[in-house]
Tab-separated table of C-alpha atoms and ligand atoms in Angstrom:
chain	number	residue	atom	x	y	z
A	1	UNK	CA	15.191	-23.133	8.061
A	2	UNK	CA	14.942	-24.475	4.696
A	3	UNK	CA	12.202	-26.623	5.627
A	4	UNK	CA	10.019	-23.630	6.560
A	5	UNK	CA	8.074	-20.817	4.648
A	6	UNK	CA	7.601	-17.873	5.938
A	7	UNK	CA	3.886	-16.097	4.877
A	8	UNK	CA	3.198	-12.247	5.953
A	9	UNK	CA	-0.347	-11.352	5.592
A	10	UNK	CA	-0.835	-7.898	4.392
A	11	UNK	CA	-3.965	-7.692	2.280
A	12	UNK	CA	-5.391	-6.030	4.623
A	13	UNK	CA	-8.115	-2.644	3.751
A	14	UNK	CA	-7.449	-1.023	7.157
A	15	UNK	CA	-10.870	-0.227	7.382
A	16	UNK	CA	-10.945	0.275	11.083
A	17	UNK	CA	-7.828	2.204	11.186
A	18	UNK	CA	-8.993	5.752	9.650
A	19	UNK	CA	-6.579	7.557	8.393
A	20	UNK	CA	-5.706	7.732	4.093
A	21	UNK	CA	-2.953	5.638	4.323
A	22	UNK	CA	-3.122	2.206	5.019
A	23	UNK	CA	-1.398	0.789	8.014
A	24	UNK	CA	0.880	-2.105	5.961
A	25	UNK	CA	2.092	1.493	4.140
A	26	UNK	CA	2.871	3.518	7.403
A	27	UNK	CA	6.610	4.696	6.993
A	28	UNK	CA	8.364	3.760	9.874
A	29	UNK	CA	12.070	5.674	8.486
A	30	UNK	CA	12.287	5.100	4.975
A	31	UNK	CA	10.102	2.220	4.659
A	32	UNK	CA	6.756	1.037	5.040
A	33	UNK	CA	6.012	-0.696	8.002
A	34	UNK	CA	5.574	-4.444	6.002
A	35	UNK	CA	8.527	-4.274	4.912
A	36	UNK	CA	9.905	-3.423	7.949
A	37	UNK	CA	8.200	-6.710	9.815
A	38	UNK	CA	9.755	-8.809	6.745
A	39	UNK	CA	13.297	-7.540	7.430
A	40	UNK	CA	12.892	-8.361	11.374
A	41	UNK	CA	11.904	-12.177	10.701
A	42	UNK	CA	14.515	-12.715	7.986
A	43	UNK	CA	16.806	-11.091	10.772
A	44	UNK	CA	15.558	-14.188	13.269
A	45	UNK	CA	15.938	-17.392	11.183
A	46	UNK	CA	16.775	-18.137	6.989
A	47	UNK	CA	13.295	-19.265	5.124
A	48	UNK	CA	13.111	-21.130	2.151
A	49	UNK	CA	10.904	-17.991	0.738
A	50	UNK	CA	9.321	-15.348	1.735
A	51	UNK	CA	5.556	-14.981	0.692
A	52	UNK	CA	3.708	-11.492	1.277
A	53	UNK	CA	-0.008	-11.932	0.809
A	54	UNK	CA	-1.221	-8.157	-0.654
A	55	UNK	CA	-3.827	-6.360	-1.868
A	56	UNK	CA	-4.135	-7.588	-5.919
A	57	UNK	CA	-3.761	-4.047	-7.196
A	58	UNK	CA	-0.686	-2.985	-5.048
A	59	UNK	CA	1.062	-6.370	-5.789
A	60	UNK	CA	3.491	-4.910	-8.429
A	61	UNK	CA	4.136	-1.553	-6.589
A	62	UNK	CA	5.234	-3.890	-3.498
A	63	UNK	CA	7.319	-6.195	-5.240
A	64	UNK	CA	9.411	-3.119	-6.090
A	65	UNK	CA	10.620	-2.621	-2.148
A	66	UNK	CA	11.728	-6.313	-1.797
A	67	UNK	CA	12.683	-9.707	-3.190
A	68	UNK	CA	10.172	-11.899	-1.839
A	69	UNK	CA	7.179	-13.924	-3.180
A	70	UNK	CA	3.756	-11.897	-3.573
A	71	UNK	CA	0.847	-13.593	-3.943
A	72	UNK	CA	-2.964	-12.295	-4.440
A	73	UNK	CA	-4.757	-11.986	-1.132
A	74	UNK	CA	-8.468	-12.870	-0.640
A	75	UNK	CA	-11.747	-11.143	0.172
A	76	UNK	CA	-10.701	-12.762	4.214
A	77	UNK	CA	-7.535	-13.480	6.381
A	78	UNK	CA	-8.556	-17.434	5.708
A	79	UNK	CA	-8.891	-16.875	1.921
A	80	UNK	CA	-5.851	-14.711	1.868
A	81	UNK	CA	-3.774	-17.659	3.309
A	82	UNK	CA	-4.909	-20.411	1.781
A	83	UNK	CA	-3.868	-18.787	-1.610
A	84	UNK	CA	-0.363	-18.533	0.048
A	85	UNK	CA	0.066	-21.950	0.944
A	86	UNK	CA	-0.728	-22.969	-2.434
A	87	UNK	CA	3.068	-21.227	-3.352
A	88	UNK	CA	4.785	-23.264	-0.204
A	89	UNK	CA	6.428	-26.040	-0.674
A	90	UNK	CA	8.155	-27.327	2.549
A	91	UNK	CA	6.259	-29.090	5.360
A	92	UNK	CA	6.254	-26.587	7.902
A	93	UNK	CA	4.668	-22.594	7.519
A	94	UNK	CA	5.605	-19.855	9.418
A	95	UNK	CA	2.384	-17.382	9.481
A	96	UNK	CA	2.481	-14.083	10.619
A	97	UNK	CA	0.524	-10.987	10.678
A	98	UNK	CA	1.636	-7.609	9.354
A	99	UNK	CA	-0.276	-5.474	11.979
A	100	UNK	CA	2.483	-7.280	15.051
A	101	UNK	CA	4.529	-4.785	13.897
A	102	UNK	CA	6.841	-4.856	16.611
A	103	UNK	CA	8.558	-8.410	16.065
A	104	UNK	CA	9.968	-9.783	18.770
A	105	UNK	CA	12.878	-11.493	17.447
A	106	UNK	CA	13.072	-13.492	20.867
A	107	UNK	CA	9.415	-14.671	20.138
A	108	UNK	CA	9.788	-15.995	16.477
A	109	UNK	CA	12.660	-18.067	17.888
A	110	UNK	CA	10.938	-20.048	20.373
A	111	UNK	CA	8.032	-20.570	18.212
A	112	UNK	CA	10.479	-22.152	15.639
A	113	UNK	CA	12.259	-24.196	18.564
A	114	UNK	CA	9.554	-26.171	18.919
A	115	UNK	CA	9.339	-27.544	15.421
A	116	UNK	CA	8.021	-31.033	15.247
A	117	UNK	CA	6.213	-31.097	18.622
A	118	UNK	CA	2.682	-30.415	17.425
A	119	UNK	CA	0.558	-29.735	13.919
A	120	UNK	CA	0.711	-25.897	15.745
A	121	UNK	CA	2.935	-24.047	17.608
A	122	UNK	CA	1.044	-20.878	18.874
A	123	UNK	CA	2.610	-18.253	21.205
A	124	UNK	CA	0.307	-17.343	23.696
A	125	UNK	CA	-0.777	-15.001	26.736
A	126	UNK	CA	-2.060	-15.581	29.953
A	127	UNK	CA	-5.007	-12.959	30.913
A	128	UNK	CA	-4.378	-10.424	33.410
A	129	UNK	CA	-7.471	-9.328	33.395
A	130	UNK	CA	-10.777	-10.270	34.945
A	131	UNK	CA	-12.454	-12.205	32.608
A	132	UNK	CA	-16.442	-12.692	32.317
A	133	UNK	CA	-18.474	-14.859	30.239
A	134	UNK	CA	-22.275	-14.504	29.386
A	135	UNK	CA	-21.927	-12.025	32.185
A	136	UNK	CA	-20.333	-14.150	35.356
A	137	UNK	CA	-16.934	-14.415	36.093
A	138	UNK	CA	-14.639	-17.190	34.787
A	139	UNK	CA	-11.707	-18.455	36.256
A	140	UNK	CA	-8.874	-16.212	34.036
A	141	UNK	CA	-5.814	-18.841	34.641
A	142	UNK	CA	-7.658	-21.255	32.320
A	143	UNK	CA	-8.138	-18.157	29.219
A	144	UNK	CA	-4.804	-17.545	27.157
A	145	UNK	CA	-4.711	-14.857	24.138
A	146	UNK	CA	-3.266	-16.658	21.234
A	147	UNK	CA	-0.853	-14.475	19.015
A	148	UNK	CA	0.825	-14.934	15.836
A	149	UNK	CA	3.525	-15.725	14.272
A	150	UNK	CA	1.998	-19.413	14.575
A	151	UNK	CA	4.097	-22.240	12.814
A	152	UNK	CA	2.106	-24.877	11.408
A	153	UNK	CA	2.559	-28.182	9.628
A	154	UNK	CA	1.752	-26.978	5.632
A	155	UNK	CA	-0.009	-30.268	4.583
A	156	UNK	CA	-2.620	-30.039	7.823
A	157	UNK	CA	-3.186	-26.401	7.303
A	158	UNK	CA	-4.370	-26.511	4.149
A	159	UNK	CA	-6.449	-29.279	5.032
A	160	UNK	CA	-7.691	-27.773	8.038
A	161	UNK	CA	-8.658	-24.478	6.043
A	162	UNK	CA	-10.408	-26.320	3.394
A	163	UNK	CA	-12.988	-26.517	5.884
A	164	UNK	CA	-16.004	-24.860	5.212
A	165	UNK	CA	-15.999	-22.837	8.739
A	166	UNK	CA	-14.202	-19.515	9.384
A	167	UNK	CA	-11.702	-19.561	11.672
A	168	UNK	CA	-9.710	-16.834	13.185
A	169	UNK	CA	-6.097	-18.527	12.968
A	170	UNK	CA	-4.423	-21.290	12.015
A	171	UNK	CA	-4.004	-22.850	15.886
A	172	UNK	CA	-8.213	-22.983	16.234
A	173	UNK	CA	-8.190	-24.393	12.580
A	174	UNK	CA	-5.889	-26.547	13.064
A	175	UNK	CA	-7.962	-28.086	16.720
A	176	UNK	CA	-11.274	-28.575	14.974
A	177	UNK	CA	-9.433	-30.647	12.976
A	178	UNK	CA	-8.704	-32.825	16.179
A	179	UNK	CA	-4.938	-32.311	15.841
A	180	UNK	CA	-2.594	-31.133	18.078
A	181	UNK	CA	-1.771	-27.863	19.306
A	182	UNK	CA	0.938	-26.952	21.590
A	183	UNK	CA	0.788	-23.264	22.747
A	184	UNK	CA	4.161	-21.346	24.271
A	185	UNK	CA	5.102	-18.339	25.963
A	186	UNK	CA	4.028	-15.196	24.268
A	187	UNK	CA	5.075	-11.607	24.388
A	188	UNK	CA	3.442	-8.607	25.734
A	189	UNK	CA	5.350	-6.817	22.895
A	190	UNK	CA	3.502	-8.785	20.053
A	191	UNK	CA	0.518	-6.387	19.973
A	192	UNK	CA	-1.737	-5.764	16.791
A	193	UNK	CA	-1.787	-2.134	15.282
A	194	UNK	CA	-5.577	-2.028	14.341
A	195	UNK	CA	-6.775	1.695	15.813
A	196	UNK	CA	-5.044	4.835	15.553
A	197	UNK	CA	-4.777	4.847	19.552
A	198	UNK	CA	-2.471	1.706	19.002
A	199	UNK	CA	0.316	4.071	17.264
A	200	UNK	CA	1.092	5.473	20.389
A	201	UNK	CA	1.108	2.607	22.317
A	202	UNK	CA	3.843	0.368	20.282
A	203	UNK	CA	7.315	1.474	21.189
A	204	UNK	CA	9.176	0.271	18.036
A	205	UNK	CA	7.579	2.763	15.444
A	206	UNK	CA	10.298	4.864	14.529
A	207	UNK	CA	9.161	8.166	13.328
A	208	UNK	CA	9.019	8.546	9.367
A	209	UNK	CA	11.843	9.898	7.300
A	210	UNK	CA	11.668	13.475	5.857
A	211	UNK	CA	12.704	12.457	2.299
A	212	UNK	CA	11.118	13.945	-0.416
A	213	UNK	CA	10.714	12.226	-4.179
A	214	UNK	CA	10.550	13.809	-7.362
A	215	UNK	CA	9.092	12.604	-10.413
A	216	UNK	CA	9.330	14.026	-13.917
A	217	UNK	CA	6.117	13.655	-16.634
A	218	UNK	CA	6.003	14.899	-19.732
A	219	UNK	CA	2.859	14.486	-22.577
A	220	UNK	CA	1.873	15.965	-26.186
A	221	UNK	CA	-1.621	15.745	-27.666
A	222	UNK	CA	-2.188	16.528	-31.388
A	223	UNK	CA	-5.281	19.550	-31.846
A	224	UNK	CA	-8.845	17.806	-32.539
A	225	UNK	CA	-11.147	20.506	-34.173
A	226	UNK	CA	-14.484	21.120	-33.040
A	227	UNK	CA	-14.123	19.168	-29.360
A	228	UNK	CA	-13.854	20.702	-25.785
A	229	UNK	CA	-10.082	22.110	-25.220
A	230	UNK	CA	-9.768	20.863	-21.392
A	231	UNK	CA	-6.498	21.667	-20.262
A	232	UNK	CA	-5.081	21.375	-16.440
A	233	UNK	CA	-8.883	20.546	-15.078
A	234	UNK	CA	-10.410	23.629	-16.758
A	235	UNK	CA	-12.240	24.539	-19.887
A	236	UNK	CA	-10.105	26.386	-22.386
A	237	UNK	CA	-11.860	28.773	-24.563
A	238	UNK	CA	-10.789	27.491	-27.990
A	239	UNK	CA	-11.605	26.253	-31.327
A	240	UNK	CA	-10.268	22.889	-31.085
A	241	UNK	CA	-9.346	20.136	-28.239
A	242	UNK	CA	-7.164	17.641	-28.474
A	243	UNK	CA	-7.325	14.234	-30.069
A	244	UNK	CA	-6.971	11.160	-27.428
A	245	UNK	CA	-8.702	8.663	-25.956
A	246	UNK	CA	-9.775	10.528	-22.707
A	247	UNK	CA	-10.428	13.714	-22.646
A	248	UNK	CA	-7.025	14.461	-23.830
A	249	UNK	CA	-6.158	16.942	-20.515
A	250	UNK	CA	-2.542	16.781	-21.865
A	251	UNK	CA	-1.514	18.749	-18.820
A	252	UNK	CA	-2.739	16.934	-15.811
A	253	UNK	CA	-1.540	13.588	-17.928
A	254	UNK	CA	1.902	14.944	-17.546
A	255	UNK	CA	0.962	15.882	-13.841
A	256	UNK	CA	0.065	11.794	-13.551
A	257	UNK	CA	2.888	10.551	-14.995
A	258	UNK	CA	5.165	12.975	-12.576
A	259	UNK	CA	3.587	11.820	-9.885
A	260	UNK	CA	3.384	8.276	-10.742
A	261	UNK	CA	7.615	8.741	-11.087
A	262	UNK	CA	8.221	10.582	-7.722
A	263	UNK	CA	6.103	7.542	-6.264
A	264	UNK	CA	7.741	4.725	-8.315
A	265	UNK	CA	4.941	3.344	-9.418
A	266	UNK	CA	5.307	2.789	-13.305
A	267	UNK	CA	3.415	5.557	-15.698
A	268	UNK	CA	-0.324	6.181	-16.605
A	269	UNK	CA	-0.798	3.751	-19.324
A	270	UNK	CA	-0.053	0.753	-16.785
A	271	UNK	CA	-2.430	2.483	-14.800
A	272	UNK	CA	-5.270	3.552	-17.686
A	273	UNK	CA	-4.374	1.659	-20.581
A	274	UNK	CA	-5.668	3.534	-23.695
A	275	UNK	CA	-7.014	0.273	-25.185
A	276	UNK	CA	-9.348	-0.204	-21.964
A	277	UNK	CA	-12.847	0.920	-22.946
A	278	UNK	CA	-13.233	1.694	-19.200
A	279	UNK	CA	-11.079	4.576	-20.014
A	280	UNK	CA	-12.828	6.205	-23.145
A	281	UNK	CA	-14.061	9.743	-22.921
A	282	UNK	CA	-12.470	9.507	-19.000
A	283	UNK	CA	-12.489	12.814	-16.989
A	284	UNK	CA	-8.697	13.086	-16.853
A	285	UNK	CA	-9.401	14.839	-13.208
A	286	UNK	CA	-10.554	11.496	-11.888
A	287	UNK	CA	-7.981	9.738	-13.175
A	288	UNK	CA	-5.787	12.144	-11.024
A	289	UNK	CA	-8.155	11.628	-8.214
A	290	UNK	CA	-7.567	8.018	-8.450
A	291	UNK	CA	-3.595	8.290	-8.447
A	292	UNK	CA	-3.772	10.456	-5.679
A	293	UNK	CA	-6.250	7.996	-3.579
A	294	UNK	CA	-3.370	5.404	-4.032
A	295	UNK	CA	-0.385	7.097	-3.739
A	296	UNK	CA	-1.560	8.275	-0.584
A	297	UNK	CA	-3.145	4.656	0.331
A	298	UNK	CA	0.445	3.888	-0.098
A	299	UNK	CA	1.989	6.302	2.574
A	300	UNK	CA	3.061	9.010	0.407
A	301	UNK	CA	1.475	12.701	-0.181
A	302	UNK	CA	2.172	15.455	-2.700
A	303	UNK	CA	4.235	18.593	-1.884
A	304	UNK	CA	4.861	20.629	-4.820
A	305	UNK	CA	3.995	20.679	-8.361
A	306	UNK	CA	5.800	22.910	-11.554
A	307	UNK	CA	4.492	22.269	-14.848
A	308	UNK	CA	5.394	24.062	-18.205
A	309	UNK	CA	2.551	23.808	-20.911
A	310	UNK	CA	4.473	24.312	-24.447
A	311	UNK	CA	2.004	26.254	-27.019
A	312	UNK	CA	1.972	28.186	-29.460
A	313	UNK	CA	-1.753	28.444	-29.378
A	314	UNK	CA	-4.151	28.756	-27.899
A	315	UNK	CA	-2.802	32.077	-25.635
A	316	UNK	CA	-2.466	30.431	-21.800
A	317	UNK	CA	-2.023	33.637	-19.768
A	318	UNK	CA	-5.297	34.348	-18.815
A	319	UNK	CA	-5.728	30.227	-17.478
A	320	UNK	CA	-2.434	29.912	-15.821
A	321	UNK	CA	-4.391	31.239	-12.264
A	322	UNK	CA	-6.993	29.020	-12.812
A	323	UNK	CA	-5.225	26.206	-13.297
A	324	UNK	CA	-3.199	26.475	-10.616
A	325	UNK	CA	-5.752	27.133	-8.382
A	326	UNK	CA	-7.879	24.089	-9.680
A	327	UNK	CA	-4.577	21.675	-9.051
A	328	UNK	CA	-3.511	23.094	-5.622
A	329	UNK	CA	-7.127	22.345	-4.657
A	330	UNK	CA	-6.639	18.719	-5.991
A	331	UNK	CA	-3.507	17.688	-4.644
A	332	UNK	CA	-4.466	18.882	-1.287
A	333	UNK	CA	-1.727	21.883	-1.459
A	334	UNK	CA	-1.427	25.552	-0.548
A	335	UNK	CA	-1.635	27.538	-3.637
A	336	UNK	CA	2.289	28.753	-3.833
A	337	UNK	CA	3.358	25.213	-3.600
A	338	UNK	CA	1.910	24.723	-7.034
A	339	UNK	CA	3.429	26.449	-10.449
A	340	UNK	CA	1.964	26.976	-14.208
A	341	UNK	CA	4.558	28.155	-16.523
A	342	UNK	CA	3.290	28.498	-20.602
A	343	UNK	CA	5.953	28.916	-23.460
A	344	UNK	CA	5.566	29.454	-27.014
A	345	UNK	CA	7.916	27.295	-28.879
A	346	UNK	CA	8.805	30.111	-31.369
A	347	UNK	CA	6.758	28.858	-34.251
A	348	UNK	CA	9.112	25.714	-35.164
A	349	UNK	CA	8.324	21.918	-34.885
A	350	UNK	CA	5.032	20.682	-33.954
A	351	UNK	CA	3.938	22.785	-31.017
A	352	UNK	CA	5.655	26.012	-33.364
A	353	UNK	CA	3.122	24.660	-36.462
A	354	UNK	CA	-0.061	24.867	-34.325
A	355	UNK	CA	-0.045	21.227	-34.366
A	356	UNK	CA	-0.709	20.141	-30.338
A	357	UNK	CA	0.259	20.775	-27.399
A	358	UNK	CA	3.072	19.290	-24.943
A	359	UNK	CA	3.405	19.713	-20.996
A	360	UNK	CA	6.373	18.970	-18.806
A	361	UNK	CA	5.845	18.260	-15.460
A	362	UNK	CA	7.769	17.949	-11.797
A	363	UNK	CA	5.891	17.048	-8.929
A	364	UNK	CA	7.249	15.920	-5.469
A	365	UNK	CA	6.175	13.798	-2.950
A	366	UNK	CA	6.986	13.448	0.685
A	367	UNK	CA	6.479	10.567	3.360
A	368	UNK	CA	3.340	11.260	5.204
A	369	UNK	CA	3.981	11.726	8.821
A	370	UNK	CA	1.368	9.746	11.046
A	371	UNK	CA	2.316	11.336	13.979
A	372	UNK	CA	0.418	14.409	12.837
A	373	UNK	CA	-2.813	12.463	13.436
A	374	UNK	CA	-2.068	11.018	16.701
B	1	MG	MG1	-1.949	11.745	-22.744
């Protein structure tokens, strides 16, 4: 199929789905559920690319799963895909939808069949049900339920979303443009996942895997006299703090960093970048907030957190309950699942010369299971 692109929409918020993690980053296995639907069409015919529409921000973290084309996706489904078509470059574009997560193989091949018989080729369902309109009764063999994947001659797609109306596919697009639409046999099977409820209904989600990751961090901040010590979200009774650009919380930056590892998604100055004003002063607990919010957008949830804080002053004991108390709280964990260890370095090097402080971290993350909120 070298004439044909294939585009996957998966910008997607899930706003209507209500649960942390997004539905395009439901683990279905060991993988999220989009790129689960990308494996099943490359399974039913060869494209000449592969283009996932995603969210901008988790465009780099997605393009770590698989080799295929990302592009940014738009404020709409219509935006989203006309910024995809502007990457395709053969006449004809397959475009399907992330949340038909069950792909029926059978399905994308009949669609494709028909190449060359219409501008659109849209798979379709006959209603089963009664059907009213403005409250009276309309004769249901005339209604069919369009579905995607819809293939779709590239050159009159783009012109027909250039339009300034919003349409809901490319098949009603592509018929207010007065060209021609030719609408096959469906599948019961291609159903949307767009509420919770809908996770018990498909019958291809396989269950998630119980893998754990683990992620290593590790951070040093030089002493600062005369500002606020903050170390692992708490206020440390001290004479100094520690120079940085944030609030220097060397500990939870090493907690970041592990978690950003166990996740795979790069290290906290591609996340904060120290030369980002945005970032000065920054409560170093909302920056963990934030990495939490998307790791777990992103299917993935902590388990268990050990972190050794290397210092020859100030004395830790007293803080090492508080601290772990504060980060169990924070990542959402029962208290023994989270562990503060402090050393001394023996008085050599720079920790030993009451020069700063370091902090090694571990923190593990597991695959959230969905089923729980079913
Ligand atoms: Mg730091």
């Amino acid at each position: 199929m070298k004439d044909t692109t294939l585009i996957l929409l998966a910008a997607g918020s899930s706003s209507r789905f209500g649960l942390p993690v997004k539905k395009q980053w439901l683990y279905l296995g060991d993988r999220p559920l989009w790129v689960r639907v990308a494996e099943a069409f490359e399974r039913t015919a060869e494209f000449a690319r592969i283009i996932l529409s995603a969210e901008r921000g988790e465009r780099n973290y997605m393009s770590r799963f698989a080799d295929y084309t990302f592009v940014d996706g738009g404020s709409s489904r219509q935006e989203s895909l006309t910024k995809a078509l502007e990457a395709v470059e053969t006449p004809w574009a397959l475009v399907g939808d992330i949340a038909r997560c069950c792909v029926d193989e059978a399905l994308v091949k009949r669609v494709l069949k028909r190449k060359g018989e219409a501008a659109c080729i849209a798979p379709a369902l006959q209603a089963v049900d009664t059907v009213y309109e403005d409250g009276a009764p309309v004769d249901r063999s005339r209604i069919r339920l369009i579905q995607t994947p819809q293939l779709s001659r590239t050159e009159i797609l783009r012109r027909a979303l250039a339009e300034a109306e919003t349409f809901t596919d490319e098949s009603s697009a592509i018929h207010a443009l007065g060209e021609k639409v030719l609408l096959i046999k469906g599948s019961p099977r291609a159903h949307k996942l767009t509420h919770l409820e809908d996770l018990r209904r498909l019958d291809c989600l396989e269950a998630p895997s119980r893998e754990n990751f683990t992620g290593f961090g590790l951070d040093i901040h030089a002493f600062e006299a005369g500002k606020e010590m903050r170390l692992g979200g708490i206020t440390i009774d001290a004479p100094m703090g520690f120079k940085a650009h944030s609030d220097g919380d060397v500990a939870i930056h090493a907690l970041i960093d592990a978690l950003l590892g166990a996740a795979g998604m790069g290290d906290i100055g591609e996340h904060f970048p120290d030369t980002d004003p945005q970032w000065k002063d920054a409560d170093s607990m909302e920056l963990l907030d934030a990495v939490l919010g998307r790791i777990r957008g992103c299917g993935l949830e902590p388990r268990h957190a050990d972190l050794t804080i290397l210092a020859q002053t100030p004395r830790l004991g007293p803080y090492k309950e508080p601290i772990r108390r504060r980060l169990a709280k924070t990542l959402g964990l029962p208290p023994a699942r989270v562990n503060i260890k402090a050393t001394t370095a023996e008085k050599m090097g720079f920790v030993g010369r009451k020069e700063g402080v370091a902090v090694h971290a571990v923190a593990t993350l597991g695959i959230y299971d969905w089923r729980s909120a079913l």
